[in-house]
CSV table of C-alpha atoms and ligand atoms in Angstrom, one decimal:
chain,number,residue,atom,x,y,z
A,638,UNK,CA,33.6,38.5,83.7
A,639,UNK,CA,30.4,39.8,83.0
A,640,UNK,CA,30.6,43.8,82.6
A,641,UNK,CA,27.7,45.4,83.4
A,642,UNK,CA,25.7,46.0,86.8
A,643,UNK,CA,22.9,44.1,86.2
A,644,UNK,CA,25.1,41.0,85.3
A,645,UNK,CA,27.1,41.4,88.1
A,646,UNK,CA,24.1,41.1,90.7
A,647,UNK,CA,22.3,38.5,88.7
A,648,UNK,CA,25.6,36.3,88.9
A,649,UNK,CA,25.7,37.1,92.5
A,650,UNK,CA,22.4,36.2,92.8
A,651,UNK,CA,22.9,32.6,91.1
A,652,UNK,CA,23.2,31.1,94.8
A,653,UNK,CA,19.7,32.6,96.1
A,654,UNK,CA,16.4,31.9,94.6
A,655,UNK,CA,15.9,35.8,94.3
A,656,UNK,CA,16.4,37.2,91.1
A,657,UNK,CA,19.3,39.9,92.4
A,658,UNK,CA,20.9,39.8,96.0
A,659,UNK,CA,20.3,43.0,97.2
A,660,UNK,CA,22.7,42.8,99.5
A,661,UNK,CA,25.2,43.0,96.9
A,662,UNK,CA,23.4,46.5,96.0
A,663,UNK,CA,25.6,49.3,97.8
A,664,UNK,CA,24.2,53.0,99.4
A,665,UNK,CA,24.7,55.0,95.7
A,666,UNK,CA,27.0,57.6,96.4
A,667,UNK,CA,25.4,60.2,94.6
A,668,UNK,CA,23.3,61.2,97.7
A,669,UNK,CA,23.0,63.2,100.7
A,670,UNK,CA,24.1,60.8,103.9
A,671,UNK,CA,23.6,61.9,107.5
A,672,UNK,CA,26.8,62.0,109.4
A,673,UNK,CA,26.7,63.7,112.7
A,674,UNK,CA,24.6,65.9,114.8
A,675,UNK,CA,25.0,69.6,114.0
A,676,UNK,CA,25.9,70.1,117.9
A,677,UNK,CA,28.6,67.2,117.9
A,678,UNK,CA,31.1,69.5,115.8
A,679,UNK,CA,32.2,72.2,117.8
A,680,UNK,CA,34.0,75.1,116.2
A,681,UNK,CA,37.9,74.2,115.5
A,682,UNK,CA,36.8,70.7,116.1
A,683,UNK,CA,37.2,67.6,113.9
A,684,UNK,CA,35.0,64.6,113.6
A,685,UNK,CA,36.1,61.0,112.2
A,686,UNK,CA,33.2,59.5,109.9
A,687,UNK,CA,33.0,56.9,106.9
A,688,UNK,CA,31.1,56.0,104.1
A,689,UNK,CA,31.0,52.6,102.6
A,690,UNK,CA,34.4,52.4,103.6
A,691,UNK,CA,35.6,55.5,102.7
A,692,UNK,CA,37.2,57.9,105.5
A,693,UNK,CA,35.9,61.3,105.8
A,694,UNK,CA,36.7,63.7,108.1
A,695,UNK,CA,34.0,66.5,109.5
A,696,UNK,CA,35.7,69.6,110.5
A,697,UNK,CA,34.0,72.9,111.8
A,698,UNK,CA,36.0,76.2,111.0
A,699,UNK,CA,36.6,78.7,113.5
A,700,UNK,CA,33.9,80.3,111.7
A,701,UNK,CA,31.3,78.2,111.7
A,702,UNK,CA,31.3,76.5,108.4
A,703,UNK,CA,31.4,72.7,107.8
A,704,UNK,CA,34.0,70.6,105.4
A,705,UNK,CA,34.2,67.7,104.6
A,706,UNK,CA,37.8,65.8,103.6
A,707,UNK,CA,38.8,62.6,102.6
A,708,UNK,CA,40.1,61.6,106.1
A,709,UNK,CA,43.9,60.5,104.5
A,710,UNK,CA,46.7,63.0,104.6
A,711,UNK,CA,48.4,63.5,100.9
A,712,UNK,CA,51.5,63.2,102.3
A,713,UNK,CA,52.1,59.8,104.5
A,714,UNK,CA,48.4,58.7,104.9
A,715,UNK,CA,47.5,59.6,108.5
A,716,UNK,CA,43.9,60.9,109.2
A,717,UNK,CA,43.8,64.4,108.7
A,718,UNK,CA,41.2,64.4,111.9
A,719,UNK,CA,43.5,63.8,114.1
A,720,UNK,CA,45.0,67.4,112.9
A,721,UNK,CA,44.7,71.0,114.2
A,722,UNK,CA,42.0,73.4,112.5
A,723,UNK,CA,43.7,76.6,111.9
A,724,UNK,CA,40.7,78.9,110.7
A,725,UNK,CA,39.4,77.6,108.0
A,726,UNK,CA,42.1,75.2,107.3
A,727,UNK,CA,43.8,72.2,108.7
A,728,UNK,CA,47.3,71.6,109.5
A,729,UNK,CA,47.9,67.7,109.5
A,730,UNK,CA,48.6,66.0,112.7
A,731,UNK,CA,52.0,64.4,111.4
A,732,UNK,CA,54.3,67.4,109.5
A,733,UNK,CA,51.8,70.2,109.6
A,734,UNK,CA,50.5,70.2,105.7
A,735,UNK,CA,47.7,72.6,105.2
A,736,UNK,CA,44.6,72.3,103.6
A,737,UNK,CA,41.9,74.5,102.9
A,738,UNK,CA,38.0,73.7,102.5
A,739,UNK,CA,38.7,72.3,99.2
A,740,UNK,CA,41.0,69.6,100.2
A,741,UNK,CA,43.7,71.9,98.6
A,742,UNK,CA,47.1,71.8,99.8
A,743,UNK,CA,48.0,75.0,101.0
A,744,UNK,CA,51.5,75.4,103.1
A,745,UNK,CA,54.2,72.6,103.9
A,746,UNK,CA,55.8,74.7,106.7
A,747,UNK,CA,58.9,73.7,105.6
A,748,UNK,CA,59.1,73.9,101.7
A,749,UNK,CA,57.3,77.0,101.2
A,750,UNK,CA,54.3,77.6,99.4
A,751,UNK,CA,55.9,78.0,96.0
A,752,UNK,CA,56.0,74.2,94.8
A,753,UNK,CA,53.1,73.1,96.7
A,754,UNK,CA,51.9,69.2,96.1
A,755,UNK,CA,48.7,67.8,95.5
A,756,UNK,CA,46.1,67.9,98.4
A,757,UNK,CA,43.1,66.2,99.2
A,758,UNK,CA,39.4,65.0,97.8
A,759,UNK,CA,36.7,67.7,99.4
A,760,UNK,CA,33.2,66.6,99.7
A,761,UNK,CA,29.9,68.5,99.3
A,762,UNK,CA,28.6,68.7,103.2
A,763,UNK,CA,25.5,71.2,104.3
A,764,UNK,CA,23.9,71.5,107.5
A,765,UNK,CA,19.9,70.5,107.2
A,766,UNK,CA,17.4,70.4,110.5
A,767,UNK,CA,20.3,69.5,112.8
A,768,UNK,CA,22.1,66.8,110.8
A,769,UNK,CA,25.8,67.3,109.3
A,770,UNK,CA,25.1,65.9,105.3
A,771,UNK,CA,27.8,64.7,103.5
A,772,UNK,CA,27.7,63.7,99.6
A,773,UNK,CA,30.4,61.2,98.7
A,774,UNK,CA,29.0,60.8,95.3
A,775,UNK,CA,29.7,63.2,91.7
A,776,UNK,CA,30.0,67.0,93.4
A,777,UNK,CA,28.1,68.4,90.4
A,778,UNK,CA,24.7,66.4,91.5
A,779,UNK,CA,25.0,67.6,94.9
A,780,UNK,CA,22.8,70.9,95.0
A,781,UNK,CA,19.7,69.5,93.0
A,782,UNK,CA,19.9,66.7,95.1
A,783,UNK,CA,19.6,68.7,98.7
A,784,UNK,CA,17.2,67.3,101.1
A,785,UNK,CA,14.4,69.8,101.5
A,786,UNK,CA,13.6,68.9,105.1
A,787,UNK,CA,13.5,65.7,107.4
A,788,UNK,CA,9.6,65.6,108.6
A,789,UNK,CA,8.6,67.7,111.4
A,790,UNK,CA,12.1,67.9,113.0
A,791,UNK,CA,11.9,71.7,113.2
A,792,UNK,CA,8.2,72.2,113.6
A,793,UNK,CA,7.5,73.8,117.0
A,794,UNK,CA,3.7,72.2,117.2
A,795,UNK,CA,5.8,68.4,117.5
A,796,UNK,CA,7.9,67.4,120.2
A,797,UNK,CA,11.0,65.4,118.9
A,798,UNK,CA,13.3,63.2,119.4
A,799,UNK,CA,16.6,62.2,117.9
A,800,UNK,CA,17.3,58.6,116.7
A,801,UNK,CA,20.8,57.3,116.4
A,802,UNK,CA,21.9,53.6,116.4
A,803,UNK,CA,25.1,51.7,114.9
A,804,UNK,CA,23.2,48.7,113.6
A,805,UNK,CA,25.1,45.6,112.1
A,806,UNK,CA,23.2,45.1,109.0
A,807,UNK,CA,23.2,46.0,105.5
A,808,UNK,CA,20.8,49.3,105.0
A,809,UNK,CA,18.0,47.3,103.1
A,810,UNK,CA,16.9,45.7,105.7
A,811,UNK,CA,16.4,48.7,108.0
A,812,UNK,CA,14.5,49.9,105.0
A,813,UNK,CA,12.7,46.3,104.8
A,814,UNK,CA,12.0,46.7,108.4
A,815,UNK,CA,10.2,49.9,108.4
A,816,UNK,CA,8.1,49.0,105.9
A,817,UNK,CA,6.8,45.6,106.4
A,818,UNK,CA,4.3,45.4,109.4
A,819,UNK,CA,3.4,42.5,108.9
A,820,UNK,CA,6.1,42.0,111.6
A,821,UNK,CA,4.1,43.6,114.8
A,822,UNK,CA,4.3,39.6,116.3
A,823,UNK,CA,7.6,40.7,117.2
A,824,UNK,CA,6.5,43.5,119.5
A,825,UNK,CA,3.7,41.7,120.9
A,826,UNK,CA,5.5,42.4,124.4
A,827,UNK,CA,5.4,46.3,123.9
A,828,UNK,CA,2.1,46.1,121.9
A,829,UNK,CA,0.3,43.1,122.7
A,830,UNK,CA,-1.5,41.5,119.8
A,831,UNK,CA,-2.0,44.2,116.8
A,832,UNK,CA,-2.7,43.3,113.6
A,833,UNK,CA,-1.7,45.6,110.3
A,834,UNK,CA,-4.2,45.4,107.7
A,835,UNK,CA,-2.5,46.8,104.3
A,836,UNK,CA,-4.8,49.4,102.5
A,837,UNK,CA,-2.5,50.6,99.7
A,838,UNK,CA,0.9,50.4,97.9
A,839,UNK,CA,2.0,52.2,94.9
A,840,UNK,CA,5.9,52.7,93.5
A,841,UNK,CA,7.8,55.3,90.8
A,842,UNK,CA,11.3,55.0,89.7
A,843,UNK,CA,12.7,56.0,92.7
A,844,UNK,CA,10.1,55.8,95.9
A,845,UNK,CA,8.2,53.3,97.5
A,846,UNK,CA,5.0,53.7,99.4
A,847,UNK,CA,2.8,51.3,101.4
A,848,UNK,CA,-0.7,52.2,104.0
A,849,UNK,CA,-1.8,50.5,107.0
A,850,UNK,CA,-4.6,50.3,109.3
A,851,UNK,CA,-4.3,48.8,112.6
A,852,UNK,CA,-6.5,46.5,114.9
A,853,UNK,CA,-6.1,45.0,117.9
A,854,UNK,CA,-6.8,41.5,118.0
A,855,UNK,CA,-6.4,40.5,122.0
A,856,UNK,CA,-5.3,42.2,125.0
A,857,UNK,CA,-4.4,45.0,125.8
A,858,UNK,CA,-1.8,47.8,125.1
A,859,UNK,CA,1.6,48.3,126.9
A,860,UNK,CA,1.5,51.6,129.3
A,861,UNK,CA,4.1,53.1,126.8
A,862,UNK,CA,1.7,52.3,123.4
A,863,UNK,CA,-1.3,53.7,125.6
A,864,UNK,CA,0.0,57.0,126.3
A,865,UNK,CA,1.2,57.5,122.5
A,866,UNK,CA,-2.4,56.5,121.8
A,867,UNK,CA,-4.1,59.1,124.6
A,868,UNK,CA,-1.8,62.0,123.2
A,869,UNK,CA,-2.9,61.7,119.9
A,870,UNK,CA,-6.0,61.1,120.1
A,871,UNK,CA,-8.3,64.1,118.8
A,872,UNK,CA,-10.3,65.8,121.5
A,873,UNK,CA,-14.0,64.8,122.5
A,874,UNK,CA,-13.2,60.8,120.3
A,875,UNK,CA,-14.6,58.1,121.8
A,876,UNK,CA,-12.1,55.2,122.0
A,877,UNK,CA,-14.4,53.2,120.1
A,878,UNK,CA,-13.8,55.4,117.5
A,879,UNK,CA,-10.1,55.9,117.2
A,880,UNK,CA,-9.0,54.5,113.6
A,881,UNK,CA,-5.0,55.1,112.7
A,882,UNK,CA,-3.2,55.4,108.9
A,883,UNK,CA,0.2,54.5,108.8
A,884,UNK,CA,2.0,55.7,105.4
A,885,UNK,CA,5.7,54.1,105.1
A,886,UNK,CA,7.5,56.0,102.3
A,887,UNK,CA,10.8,54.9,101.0
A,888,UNK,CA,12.1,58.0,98.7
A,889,UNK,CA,15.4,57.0,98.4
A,890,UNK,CA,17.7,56.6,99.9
A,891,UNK,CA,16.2,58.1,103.0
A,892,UNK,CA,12.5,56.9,104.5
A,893,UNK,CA,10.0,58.2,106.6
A,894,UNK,CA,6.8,56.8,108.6
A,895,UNK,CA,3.9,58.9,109.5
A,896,UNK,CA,0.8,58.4,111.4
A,897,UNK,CA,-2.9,60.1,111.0
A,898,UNK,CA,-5.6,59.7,113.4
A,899,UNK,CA,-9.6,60.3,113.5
A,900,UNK,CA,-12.2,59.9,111.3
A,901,UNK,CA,-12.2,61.8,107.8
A,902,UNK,CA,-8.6,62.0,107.0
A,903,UNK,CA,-8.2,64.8,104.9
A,904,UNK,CA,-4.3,64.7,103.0
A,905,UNK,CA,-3.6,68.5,104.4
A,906,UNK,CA,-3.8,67.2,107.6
A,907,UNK,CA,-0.5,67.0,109.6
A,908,UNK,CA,0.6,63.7,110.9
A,909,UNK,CA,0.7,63.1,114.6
A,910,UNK,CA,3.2,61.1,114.1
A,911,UNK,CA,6.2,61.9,111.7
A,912,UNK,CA,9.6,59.9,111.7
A,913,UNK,CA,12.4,60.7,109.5
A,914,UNK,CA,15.2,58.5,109.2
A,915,UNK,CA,18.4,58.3,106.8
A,916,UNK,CA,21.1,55.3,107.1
A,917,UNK,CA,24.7,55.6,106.2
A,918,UNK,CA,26.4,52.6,105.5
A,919,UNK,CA,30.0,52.1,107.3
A,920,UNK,CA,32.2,49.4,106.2
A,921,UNK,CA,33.5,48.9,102.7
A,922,UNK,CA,31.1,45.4,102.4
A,923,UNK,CA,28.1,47.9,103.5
A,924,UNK,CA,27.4,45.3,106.3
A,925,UNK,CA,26.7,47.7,108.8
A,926,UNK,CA,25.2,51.6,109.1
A,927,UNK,CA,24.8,54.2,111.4
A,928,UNK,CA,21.2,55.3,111.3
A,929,UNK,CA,20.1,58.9,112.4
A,930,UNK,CA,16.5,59.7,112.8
A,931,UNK,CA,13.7,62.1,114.1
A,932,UNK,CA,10.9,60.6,115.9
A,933,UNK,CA,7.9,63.9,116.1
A,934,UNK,CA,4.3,63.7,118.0
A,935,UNK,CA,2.4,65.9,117.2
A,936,UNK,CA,1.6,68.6,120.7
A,937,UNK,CA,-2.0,67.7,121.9
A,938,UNK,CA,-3.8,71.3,123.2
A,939,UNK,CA,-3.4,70.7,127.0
A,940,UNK,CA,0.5,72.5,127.9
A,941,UNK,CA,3.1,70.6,128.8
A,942,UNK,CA,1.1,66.8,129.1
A,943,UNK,CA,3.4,65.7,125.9
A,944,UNK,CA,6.6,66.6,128.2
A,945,UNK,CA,5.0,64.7,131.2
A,946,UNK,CA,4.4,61.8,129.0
A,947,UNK,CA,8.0,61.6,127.4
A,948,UNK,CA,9.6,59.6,129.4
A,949,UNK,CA,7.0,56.8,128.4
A,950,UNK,CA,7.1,58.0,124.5
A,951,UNK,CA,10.9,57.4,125.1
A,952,UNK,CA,11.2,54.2,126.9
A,953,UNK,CA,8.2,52.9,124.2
A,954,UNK,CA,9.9,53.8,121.1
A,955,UNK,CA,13.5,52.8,122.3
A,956,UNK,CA,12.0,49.0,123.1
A,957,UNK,CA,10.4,49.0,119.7
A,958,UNK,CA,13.9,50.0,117.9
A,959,UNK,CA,16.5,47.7,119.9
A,960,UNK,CA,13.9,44.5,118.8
A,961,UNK,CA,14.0,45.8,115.5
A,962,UNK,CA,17.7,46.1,115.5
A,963,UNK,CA,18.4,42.9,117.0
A,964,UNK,CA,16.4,41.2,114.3
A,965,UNK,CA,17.9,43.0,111.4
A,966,UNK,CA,20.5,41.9,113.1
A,967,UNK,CA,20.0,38.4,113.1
A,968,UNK,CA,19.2,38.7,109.2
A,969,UNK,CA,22.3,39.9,108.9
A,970,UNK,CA,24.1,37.0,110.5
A,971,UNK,CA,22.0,34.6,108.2
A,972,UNK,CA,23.0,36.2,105.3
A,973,UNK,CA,26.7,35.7,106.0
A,974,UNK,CA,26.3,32.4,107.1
A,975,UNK,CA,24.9,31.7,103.7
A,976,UNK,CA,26.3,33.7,101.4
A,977,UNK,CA,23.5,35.1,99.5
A,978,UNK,CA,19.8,36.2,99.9
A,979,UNK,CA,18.0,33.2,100.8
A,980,UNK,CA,15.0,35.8,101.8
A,981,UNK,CA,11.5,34.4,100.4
A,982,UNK,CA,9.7,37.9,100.4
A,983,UNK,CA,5.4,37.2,99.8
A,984,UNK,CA,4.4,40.4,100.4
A,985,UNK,CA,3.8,42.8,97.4
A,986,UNK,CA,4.4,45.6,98.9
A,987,UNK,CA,8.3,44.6,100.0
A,988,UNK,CA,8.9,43.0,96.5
A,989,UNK,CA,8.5,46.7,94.9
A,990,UNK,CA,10.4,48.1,97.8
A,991,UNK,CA,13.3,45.5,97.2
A,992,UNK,CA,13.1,46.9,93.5
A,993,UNK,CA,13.6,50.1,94.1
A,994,UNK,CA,16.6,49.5,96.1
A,995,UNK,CA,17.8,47.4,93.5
A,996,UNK,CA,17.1,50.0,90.9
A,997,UNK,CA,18.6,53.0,92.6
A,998,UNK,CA,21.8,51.6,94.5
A,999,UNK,CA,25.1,50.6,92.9
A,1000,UNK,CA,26.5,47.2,92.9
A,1001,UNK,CA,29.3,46.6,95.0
A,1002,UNK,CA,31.5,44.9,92.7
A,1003,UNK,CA,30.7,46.6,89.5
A,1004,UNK,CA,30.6,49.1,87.5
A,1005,UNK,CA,28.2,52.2,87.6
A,1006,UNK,CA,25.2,51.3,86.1
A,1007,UNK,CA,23.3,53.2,83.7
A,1008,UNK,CA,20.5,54.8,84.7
A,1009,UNK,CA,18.5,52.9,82.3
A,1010,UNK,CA,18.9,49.8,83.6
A,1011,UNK,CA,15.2,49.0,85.1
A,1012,UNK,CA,14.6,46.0,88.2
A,1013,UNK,CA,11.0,44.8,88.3
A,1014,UNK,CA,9.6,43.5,91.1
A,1015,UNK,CA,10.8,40.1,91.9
B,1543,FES,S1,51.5,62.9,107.1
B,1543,FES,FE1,50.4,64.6,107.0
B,1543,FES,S2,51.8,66.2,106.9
B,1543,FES,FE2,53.0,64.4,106.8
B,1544,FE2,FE1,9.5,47.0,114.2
């Protein structure tokens, strides 16, 4: 049995002509994950959630304040969401065990609190821009790892939106999908025919970037595109002049997609477009994820046209996500059909992506691996 990481994916990689299967590569744990909407945990409330097969339970004390606990009671195994919230503790559902914010056990009603037993594992959770974070990973790496801020979520100049899918597929290919548009065919429906023209990639330890510019080749745009593309359009341009950026950033493990317009982009200037979007993986085999997200446009100078126009901006963007899901989807499927990563990635800019994955996730079947351990690109 070979005993480090990297031996363990290249061996799992032995039936694919890639040289690691990076669907072998779980979410590492010693990050930040999204797991609920602030506004979905009420106070006194519990919420049932999961990491990479791990249960955790959400709870909100009658104060206010989020925890996080292994969702198992110490006792006879029974989630502990099912249980009452008692302040800032919870009794267990089954025989009324206690536990405080720690996962400590703090009362069995009927031994007394002088030979208490052991309680439960506590995670790190904080509330950022909305989203309930939870860090399943080593506690001591949690507060230098805090997100700092997910796009222009709380900016009042954007109008946003939430994202939030259950998606059957491992999380490197939502992160595959985001930044390869070389697949636009696919939306030719929503987009008719649009053609990305790569303009830049670059790649660190931990991050992935690639730019686009965009063309249309034929016909014309959907009503949904074309009201995206009249919002944020700078005042007094010509059509014939519009020219778009797209930067797709992977900073792992969370990603985000932003969009300039015009002429002259300066790097101060703010987006008009700014998704966030963070994917926690579910099952134990990681082969599904529930991905939370913030879609922002930036609000054009005439009041209140961006809140005419979001119905379209809605019914655009959720078209464009459920194709994208039901391919990754499909990749999925053929994955597990075959058993490995048959994927024959050409593009640069997803080889270096597929590395940094590689490089910053943890093998599913291994052992931690050391942080010196380097993946180049395929
Ligand atoms: S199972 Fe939780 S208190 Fe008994
Ligand atoms: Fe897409």
């Amino acid at each position: 049995m070979p005993e480090d990481g990297s031996n363990l994916i290249a061996m799992h990689a032995a039936n694919s002509p890639n040289a690691f299967d990076l669907r072998r590569v779980g979410a590492h744990p010693d990050h930040w994950y999204p797991m609920a909407w602030c506004d979905e945990l009420k106070p006194g409330k519990a919420l049932a959630r999961a990491f990479a097969g791990q249960p955790i339970a959400l709870f909100r004390g009658k104060g206010g304040k989020v925890f996080a606990l292994e969702d198992r009671c110490a006792h006879r195994q029974v989630p502990l969401h099912l249980g009452v919230v008692d302040g800032d503790e919870v009794k267990c559902h089954y025989h009324g065990w206690a536990y405080d914010q720690t996962g400590k056990c703090v009362d069995v009603p009927y031994l007394g609190k002088e030979r208490l037993p052991n309680g439960v594992k506590s995670y790190p959770a904080r509330e950022i821009d909305g989203l309930i974070f939870v860090f399943p990973g080593d506690p001591a790496l949690a507060e230098e790892r805090l997100p700092t801020g997910l796009g222009h979520s709380q900016d009042k100049a954007y109008k946003t939106r939430r994202l939030n899918r259950h998606v059957a597929c491992h999380y490197t290919f939502m992160h595959e999908n985001l930044f390869d548009m070389n697949h636009q065919f696919m939306h030719r429906k929503q987009m008719g025919s649009i053609k990305a023209k790569c303009i830049g990639r670059t790649h660190g330890e931990d991050w992935a970037e690639v730019e686009y510019t965009f063309s249309r080749t034929s016909g014309k745009p959907s009503v949904g595109e074309q009201v995206i593309v009249d919002l944020v359009r700078k005042r007094g341009e010509k059509k014939a002049d519009f020219s778009d950026h797209m930067r797709i950033r992977t900073d792992y493990p969370n990603q985000s997609l932003r969009v300039w317009v015009g002429r002259d982009i300066k790097e101060s200037d703010a987006p008009v477009l700014d998704v966030w979007l963070g994917y926690t993986p579910l099952d134990a085999e990681q082969r599904t994820n529930r991905t939370y997200g913030y879609l922002s446009v930036k609000r054009p100078p005439v009041p209140g046209l961006i809140d005419a126009m979001w119905p379209f901006v809605t019914w655009f963007t959720e078209n464009i996500f459920r194709e994208d899901q039901e391919i990754v989807e499909y990749e999925q499927q053929a994955y597990d059909a075959q058993g490995a990563d048959w994927n024959n990635e050409v593009f640069p800019a997803i080889r270096d992506l597929r590395a940094v994955l590689a490089r910053c996730g943890l093998p599913m079947d291994g052992e931690p691996v050391a942080p010196s351990r380097t993946f180049a690109a395929e």
